[in-house]
JSON list of C-alpha atoms and ligand atoms in Angstrom, two decimals:
[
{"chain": "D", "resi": 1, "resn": "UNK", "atom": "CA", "xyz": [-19.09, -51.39, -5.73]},
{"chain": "D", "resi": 2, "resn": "UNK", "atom": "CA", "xyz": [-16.46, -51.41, -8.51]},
{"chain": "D", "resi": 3, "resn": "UNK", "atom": "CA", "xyz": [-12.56, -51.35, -7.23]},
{"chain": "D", "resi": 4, "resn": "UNK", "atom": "CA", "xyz": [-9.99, -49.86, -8.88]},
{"chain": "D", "resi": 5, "resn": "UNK", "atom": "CA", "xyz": [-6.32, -50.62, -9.30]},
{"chain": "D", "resi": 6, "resn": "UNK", "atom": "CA", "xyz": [-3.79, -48.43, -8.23]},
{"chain": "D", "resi": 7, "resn": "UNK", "atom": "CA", "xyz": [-0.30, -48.08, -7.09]},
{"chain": "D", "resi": 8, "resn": "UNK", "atom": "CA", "xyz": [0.72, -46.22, -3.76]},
{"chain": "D", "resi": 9, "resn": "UNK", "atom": "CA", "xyz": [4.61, -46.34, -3.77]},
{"chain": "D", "resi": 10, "resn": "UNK", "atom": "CA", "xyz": [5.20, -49.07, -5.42]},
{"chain": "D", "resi": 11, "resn": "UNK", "atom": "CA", "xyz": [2.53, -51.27, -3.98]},
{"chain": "D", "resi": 12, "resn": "UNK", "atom": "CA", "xyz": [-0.36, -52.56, -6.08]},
{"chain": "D", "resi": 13, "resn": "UNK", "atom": "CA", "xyz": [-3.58, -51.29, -4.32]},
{"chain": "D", "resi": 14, "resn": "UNK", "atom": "CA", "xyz": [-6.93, -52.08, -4.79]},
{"chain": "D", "resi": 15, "resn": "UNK", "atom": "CA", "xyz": [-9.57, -49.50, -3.59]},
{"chain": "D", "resi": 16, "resn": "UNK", "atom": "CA", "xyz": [-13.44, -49.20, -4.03]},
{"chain": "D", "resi": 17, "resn": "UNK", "atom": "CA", "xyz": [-14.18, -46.48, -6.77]},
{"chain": "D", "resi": 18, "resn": "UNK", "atom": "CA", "xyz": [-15.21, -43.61, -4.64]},
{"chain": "D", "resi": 19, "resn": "UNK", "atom": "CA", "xyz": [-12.63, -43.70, -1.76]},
{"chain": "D", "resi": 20, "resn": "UNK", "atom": "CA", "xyz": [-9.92, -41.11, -1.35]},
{"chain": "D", "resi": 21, "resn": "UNK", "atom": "CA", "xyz": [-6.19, -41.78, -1.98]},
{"chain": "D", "resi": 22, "resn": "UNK", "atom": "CA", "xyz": [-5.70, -41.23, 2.02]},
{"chain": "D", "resi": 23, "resn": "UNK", "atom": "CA", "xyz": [-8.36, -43.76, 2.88]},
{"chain": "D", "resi": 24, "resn": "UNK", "atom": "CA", "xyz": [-6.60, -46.55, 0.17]},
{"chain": "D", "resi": 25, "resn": "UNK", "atom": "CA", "xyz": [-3.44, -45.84, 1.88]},
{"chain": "D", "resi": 26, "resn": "UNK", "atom": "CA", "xyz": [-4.61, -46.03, 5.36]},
{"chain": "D", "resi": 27, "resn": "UNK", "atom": "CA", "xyz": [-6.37, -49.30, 4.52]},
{"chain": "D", "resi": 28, "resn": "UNK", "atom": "CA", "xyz": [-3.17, -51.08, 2.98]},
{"chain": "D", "resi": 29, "resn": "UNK", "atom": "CA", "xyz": [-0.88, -49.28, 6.09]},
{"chain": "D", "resi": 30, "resn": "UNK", "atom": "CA", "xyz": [0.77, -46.56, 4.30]},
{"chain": "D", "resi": 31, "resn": "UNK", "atom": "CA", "xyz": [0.99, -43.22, 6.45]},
{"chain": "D", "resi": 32, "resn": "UNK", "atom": "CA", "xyz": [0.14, -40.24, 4.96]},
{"chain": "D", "resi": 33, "resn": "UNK", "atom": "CA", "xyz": [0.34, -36.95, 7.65]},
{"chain": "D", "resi": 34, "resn": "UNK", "atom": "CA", "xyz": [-2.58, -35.32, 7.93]},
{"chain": "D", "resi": 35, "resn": "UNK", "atom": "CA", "xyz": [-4.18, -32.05, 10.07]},
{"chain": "D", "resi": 36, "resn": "UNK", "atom": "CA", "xyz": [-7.01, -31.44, 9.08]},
{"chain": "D", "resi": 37, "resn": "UNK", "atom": "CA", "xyz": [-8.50, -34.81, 8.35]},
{"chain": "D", "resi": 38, "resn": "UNK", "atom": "CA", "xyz": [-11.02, -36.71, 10.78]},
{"chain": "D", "resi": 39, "resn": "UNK", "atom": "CA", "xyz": [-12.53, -40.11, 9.30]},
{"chain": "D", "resi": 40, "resn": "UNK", "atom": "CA", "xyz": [-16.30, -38.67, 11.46]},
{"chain": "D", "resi": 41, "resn": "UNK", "atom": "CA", "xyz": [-16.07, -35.67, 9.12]},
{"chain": "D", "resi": 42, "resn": "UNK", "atom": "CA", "xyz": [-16.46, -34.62, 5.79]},
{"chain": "D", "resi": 43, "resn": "UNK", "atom": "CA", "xyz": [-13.31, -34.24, 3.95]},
{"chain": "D", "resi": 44, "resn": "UNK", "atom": "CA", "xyz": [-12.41, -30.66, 3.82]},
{"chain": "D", "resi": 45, "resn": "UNK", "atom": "CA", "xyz": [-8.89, -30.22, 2.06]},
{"chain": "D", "resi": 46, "resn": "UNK", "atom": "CA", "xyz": [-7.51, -26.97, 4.03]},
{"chain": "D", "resi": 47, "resn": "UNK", "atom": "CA", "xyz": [-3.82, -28.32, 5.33]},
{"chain": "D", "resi": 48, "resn": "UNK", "atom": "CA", "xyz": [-2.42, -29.90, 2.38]},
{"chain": "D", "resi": 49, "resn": "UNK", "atom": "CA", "xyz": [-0.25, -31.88, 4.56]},
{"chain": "D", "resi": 50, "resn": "UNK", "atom": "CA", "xyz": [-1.57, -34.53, 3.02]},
{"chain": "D", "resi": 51, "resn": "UNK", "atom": "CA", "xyz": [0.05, -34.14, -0.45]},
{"chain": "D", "resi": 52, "resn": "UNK", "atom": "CA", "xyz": [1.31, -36.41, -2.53]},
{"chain": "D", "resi": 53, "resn": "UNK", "atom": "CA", "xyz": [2.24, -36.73, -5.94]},
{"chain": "D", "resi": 54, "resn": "UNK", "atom": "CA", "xyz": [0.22, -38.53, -8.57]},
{"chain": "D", "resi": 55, "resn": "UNK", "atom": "CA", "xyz": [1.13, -39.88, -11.94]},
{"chain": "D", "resi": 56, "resn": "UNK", "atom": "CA", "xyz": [-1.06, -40.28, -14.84]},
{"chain": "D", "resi": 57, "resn": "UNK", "atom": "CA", "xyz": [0.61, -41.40, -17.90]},
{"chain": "D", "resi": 58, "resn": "UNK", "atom": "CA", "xyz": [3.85, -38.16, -18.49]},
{"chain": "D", "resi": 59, "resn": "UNK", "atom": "CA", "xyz": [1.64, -35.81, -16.72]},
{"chain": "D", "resi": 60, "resn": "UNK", "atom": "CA", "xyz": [2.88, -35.91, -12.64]},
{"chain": "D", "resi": 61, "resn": "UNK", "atom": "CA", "xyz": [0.90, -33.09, -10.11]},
{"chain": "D", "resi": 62, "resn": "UNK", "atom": "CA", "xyz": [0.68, -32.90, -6.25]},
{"chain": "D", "resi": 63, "resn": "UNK", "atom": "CA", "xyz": [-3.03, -32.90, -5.08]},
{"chain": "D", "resi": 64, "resn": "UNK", "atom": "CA", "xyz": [-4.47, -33.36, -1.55]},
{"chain": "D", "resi": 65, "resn": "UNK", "atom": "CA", "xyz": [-5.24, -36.97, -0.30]},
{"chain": "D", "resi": 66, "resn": "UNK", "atom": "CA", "xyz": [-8.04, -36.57, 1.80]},
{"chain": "D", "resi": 67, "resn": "UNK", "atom": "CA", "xyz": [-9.67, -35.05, -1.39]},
{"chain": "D", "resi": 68, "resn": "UNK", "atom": "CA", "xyz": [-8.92, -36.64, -4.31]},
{"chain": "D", "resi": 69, "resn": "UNK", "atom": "CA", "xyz": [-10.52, -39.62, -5.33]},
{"chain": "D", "resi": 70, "resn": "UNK", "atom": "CA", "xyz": [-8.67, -43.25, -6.59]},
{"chain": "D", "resi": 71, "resn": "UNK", "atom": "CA", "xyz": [-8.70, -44.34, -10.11]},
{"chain": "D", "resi": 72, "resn": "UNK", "atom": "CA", "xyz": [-7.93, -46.90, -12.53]},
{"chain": "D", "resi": 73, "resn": "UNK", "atom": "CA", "xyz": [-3.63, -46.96, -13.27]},
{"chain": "D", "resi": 74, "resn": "UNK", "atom": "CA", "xyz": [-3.25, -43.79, -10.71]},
{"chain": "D", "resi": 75, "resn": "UNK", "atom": "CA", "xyz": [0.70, -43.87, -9.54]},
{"chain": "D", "resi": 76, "resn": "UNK", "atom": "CA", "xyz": [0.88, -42.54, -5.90]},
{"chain": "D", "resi": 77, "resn": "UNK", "atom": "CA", "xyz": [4.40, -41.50, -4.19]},
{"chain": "D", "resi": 78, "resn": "UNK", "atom": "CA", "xyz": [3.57, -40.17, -0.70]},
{"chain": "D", "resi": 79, "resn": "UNK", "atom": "CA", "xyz": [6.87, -39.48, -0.24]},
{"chain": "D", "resi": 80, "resn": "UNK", "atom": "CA", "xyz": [8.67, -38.18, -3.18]},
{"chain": "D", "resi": 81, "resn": "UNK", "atom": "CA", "xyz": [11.37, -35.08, -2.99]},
{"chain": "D", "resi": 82, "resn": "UNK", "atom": "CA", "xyz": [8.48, -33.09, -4.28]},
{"chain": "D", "resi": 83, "resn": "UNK", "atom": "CA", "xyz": [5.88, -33.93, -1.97]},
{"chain": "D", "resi": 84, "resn": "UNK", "atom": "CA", "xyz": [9.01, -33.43, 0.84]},
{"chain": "D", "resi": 85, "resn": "UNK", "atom": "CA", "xyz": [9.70, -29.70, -0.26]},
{"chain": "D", "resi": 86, "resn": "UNK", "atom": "CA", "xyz": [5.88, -28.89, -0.04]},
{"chain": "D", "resi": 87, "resn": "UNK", "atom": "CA", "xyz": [5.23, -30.42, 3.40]},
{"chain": "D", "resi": 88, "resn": "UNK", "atom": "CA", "xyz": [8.45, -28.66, 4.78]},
{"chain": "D", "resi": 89, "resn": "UNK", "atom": "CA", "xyz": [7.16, -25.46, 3.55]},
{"chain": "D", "resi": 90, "resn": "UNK", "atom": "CA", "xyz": [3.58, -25.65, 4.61]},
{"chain": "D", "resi": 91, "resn": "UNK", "atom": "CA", "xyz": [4.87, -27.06, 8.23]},
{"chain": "D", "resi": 92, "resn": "UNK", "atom": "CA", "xyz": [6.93, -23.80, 8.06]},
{"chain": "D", "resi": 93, "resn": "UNK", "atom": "CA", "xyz": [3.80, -21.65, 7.76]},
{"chain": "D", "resi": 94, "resn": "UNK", "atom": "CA", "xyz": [1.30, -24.01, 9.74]},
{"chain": "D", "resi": 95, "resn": "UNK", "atom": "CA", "xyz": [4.57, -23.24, 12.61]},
{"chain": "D", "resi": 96, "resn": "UNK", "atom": "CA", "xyz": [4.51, -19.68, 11.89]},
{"chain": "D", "resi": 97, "resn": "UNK", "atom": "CA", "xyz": [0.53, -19.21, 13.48]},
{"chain": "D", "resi": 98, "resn": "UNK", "atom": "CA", "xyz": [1.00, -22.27, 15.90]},
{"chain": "D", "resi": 99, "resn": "UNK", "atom": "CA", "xyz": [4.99, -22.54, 17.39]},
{"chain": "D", "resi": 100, "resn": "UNK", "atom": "CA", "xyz": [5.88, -25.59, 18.01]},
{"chain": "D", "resi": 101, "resn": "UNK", "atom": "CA", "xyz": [3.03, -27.48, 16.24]},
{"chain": "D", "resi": 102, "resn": "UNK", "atom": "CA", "xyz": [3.60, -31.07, 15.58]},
{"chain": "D", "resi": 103, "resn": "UNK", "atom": "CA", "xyz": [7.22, -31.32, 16.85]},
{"chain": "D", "resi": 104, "resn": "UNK", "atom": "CA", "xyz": [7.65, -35.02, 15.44]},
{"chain": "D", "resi": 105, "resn": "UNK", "atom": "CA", "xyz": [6.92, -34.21, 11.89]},
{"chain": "D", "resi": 106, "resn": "UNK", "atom": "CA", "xyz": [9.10, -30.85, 11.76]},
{"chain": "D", "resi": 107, "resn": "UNK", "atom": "CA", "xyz": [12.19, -33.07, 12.85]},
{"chain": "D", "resi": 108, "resn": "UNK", "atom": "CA", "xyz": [11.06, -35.41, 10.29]},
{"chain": "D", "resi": 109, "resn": "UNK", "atom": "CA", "xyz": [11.07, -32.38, 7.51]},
{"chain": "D", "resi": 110, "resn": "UNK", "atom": "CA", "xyz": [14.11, -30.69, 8.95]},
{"chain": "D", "resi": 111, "resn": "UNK", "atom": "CA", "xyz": [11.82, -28.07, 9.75]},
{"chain": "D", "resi": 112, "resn": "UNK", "atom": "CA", "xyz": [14.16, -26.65, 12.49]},
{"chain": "D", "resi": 113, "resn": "UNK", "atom": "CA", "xyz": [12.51, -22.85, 12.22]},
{"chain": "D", "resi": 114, "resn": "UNK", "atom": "CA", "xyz": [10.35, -20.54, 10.26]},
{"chain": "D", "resi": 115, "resn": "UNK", "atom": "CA", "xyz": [11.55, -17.57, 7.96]},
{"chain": "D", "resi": 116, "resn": "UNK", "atom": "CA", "xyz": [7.70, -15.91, 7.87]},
{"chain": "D", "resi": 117, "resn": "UNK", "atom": "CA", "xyz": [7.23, -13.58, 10.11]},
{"chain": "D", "resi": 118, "resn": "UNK", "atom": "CA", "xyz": [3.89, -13.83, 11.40]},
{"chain": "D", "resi": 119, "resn": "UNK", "atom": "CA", "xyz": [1.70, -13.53, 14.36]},
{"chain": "D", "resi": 120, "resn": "UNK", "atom": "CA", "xyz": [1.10, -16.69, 16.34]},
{"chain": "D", "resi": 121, "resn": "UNK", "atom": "CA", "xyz": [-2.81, -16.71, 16.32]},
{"chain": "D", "resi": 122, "resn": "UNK", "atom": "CA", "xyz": [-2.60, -20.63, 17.48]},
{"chain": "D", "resi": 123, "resn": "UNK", "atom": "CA", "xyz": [-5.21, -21.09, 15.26]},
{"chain": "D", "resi": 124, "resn": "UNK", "atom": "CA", "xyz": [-3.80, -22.93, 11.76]},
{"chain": "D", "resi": 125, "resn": "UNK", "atom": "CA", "xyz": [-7.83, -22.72, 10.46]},
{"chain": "D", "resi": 126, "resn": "UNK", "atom": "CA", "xyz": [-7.98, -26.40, 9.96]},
{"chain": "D", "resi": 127, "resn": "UNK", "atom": "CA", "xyz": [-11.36, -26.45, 10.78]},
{"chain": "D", "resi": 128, "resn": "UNK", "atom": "CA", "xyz": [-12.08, -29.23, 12.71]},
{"chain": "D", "resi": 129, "resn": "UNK", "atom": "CA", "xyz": [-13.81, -27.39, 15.88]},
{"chain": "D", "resi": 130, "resn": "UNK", "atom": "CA", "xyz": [-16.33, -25.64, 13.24]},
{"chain": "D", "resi": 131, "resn": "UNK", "atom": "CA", "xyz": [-17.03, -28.71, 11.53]},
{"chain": "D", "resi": 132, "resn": "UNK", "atom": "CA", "xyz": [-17.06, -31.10, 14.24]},
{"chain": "D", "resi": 133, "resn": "UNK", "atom": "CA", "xyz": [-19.58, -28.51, 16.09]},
{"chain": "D", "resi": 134, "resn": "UNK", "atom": "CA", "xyz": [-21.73, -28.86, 13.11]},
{"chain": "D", "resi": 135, "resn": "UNK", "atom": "CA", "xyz": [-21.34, -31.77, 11.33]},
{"chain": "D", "resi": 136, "resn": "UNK", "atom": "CA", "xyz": [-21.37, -34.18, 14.84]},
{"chain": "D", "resi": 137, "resn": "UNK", "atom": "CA", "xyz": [-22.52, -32.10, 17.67]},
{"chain": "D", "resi": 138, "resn": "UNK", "atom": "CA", "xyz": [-25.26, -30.24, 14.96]},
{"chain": "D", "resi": 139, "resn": "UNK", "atom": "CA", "xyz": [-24.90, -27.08, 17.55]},
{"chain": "D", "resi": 140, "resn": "UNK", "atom": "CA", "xyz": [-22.94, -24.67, 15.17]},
{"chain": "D", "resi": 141, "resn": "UNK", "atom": "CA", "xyz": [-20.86, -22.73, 18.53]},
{"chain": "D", "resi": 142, "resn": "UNK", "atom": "CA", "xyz": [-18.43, -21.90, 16.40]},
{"chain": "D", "resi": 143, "resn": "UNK", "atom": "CA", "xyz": [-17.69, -20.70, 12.75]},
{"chain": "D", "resi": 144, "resn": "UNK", "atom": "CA", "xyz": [-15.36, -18.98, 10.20]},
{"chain": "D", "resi": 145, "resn": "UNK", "atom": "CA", "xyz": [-15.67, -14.82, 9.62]},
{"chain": "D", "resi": 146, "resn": "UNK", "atom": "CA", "xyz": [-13.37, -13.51, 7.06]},
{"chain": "D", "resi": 147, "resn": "UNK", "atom": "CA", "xyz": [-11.72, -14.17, 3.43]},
{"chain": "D", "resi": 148, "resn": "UNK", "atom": "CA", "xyz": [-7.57, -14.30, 3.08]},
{"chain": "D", "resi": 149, "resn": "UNK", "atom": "CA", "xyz": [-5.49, -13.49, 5.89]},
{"chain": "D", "resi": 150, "resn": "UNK", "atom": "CA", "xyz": [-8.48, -11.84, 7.50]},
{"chain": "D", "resi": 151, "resn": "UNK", "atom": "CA", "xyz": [-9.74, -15.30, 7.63]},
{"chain": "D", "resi": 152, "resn": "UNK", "atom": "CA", "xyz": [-11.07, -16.50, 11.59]},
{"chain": "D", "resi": 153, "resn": "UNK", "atom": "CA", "xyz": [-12.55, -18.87, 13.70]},
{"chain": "D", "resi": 154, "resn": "UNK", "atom": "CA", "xyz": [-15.16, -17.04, 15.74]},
{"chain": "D", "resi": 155, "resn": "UNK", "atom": "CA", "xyz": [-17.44, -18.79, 18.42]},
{"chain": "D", "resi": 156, "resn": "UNK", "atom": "CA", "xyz": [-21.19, -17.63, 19.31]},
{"chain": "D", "resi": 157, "resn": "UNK", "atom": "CA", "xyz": [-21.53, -16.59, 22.76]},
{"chain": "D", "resi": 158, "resn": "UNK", "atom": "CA", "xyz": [-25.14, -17.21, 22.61]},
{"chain": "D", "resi": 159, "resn": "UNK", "atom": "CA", "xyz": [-25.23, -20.66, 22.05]},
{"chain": "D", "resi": 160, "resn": "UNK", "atom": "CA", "xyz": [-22.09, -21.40, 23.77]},
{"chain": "D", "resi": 161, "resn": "UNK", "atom": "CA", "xyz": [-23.01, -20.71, 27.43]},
{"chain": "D", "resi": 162, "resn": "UNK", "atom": "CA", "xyz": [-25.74, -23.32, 26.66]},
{"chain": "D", "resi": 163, "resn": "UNK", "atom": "CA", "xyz": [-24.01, -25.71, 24.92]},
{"chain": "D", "resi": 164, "resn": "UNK", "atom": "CA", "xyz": [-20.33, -25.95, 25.45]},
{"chain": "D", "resi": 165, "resn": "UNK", "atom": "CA", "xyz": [-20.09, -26.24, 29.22]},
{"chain": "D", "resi": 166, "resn": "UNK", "atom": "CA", "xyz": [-21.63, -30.07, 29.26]},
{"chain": "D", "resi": 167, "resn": "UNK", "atom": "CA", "xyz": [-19.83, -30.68, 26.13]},
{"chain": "D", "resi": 168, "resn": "UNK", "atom": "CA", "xyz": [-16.24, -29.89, 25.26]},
{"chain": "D", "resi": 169, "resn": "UNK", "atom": "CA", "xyz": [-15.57, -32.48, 22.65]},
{"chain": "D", "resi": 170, "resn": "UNK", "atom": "CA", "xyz": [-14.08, -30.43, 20.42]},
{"chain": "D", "resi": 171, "resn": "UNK", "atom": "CA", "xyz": [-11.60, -29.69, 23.27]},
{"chain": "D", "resi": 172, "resn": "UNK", "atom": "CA", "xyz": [-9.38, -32.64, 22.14]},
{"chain": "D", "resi": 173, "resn": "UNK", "atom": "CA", "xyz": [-9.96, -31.67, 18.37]},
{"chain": "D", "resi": 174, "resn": "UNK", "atom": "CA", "xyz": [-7.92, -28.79, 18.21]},
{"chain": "D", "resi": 175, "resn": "UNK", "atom": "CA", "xyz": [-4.33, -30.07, 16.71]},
{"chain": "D", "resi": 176, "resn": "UNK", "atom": "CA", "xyz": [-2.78, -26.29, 18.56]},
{"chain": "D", "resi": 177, "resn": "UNK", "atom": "CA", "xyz": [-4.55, -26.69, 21.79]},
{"chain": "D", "resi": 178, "resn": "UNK", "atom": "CA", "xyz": [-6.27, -23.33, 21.75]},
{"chain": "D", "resi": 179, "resn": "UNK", "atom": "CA", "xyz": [-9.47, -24.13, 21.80]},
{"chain": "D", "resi": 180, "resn": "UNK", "atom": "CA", "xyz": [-9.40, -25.61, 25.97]},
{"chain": "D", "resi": 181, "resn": "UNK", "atom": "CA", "xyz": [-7.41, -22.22, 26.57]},
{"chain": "D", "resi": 182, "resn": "UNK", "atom": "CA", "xyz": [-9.80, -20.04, 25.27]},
{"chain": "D", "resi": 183, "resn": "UNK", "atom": "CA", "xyz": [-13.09, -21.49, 26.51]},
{"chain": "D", "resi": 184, "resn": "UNK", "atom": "CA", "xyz": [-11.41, -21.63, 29.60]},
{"chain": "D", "resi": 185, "resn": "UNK", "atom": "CA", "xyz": [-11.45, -18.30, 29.88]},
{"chain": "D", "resi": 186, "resn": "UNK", "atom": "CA", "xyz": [-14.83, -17.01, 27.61]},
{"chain": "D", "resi": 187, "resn": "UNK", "atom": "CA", "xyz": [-17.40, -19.77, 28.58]},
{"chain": "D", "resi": 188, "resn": "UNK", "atom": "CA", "xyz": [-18.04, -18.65, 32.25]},
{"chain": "D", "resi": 189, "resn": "UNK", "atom": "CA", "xyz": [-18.18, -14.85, 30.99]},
{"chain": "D", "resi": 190, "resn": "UNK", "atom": "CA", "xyz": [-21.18, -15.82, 28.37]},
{"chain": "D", "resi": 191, "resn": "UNK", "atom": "CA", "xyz": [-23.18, -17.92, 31.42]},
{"chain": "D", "resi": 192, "resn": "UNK", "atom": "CA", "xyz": [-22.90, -14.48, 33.30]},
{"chain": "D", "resi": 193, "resn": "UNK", "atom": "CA", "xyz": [-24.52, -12.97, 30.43]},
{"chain": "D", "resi": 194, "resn": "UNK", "atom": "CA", "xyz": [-25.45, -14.07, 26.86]},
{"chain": "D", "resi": 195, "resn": "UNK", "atom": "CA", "xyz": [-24.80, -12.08, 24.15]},
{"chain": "D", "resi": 196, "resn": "UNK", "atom": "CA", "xyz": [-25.45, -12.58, 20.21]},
{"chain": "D", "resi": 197, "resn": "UNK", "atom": "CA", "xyz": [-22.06, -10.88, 18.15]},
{"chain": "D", "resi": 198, "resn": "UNK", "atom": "CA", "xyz": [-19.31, -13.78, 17.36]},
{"chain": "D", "resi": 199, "resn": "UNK", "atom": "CA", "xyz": [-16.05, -13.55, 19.40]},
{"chain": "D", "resi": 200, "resn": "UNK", "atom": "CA", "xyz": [-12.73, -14.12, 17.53]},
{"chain": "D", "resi": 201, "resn": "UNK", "atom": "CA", "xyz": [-10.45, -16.98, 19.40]},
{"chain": "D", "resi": 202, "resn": "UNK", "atom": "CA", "xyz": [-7.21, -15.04, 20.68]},
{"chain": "D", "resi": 203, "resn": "UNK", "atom": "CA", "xyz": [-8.34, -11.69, 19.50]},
{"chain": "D", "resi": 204, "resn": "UNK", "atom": "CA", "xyz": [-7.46, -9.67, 22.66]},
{"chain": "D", "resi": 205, "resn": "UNK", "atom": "CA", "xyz": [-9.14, -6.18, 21.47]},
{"chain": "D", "resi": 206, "resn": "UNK", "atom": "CA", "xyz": [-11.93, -8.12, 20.98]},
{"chain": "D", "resi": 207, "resn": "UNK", "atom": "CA", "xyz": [-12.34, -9.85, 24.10]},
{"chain": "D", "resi": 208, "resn": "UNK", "atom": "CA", "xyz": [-11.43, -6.51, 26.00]},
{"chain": "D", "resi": 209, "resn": "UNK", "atom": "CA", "xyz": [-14.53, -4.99, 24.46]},
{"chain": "D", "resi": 210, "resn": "UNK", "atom": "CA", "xyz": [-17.16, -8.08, 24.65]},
{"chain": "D", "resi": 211, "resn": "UNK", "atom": "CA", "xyz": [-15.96, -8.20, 28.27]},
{"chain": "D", "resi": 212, "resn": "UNK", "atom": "CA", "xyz": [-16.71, -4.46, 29.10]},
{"chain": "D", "resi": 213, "resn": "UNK", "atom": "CA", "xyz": [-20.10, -4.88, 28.00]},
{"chain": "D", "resi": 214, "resn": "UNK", "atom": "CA", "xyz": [-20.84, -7.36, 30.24]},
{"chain": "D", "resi": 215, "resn": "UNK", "atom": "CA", "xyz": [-19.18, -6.33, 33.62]},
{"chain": "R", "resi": 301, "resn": "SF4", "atom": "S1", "xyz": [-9.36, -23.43, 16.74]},
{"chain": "R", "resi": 301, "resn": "SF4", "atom": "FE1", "xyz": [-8.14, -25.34, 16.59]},
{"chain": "R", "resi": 301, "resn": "SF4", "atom": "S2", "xyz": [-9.52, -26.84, 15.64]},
{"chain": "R", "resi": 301, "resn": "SF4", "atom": "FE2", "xyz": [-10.42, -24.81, 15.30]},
{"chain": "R", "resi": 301, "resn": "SF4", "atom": "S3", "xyz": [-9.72, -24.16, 13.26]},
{"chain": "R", "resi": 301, "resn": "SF4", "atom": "FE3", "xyz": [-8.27, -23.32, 14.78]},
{"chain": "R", "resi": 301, "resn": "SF4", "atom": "S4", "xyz": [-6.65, -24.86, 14.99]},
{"chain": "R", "resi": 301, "resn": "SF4", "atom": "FE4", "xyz": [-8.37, -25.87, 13.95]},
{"chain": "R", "resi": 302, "resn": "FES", "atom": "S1", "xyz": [-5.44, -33.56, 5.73]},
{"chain": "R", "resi": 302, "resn": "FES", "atom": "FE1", "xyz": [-5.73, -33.29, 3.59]},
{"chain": "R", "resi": 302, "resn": "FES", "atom": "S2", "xyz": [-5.74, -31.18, 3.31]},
{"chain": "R", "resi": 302, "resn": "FES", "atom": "FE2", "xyz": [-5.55, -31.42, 5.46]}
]
């Protein structure tokens, strides 16, 4: 396969055409924070954590690592004021749904709190249950309902009473922790009784109502 020639803060990198800017920098030892990256899965680009800035010719942009692919002459700076301002302010919001999220990178960001005023879902829609599920397991428990902020992770009681109990991987997935929490508590409900509408994770009306219809 043909390699390109790059630079990733300064270093000269060489990369197969085809590879990500995150992968050339992991392979050379260059640490670029990530969420909602997993080397088993398809790249997926929904954190932007991974910024960086890239530099072709005047022209200079931020783009997301995990996504964009290596080329001939690229300049990468993973850790340029720029790319510092935009991970602070995404931590901030990624804090804002899941409080204290990733402690050791908001120290590193001088993230020290959040000015949005949002609810804490615990869910930062990363995506890695939902495409874990599918893309590893090939059981499809769980998936996304919803566009914008009305955007959720749901899971499907009918196939989760079968599936998740001897399972669980995805358990160790979650980057907020709420997946354990909320299987905990919904899995043994669904072996009592299947049922076939999609449960939102955290979504306390919702759980109220699925649970009345099965007691
Ligand atoms: S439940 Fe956890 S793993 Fe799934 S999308 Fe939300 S934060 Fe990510
Ligand atoms: S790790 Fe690249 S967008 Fe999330």
């Amino acid at each position: 396969m043909k390699q390109v020639t790059m630079s990733i803060d300064g270093k000269e990198v060489k990369a197969k055409e085809g590879m990500t800017i995150l992968q050339a920098a992991m392979e050379v030892g260059i640490k670029i924070p990530t969420l909602c990256y997993d080397d088993r899965l398809a790249s997926y680009g929904a954190c932007r954590l991974c910024s960086v800035e890239i530099k072709k010719g005047e022209r200079s942009r931020i783009v997301a690592s995990c996504v964009y692919p290596v080329e001939e002459g690229l300049v990468v700076e993973t850790e340029s004021p720029r790319v510092q301002k935009i991970r602070k302010v995404i931590l901030e919001l990624l804090r804002a749904r899941s409080p204290g999220l990733k402690e050791e990178l908001a120290e590193r960001y001088e993230v020290d709190k959040t000015r949005l005023d949002r609810d804490a879902t615990f869910c930062i829609l990363c995506g890695l249950c939902v495409r874990y599920c599918a893309e590893v397991k090939g059981a499809n428990v769980l998936g996304f309902v919803g566009r914008g902020t009305e955007r959720q992770v749901v899971f499907f009681p009918d196939i989760a009473f079968k599936t998740c109990p001897t399972c669980k991987e995805c358990f160790n997935i979650c980057p907020t922790g709420v997946i354990p929490s909320d299987f905990a508590v919904n899995v043994p409900r669904f072996e009592k009784q299947p049922t076939v509408f999609p449960v939102r994770l955290r979504d306390e009306q919702n759980l109220r109502e699925f649970i009345k219809k099965i007691e």
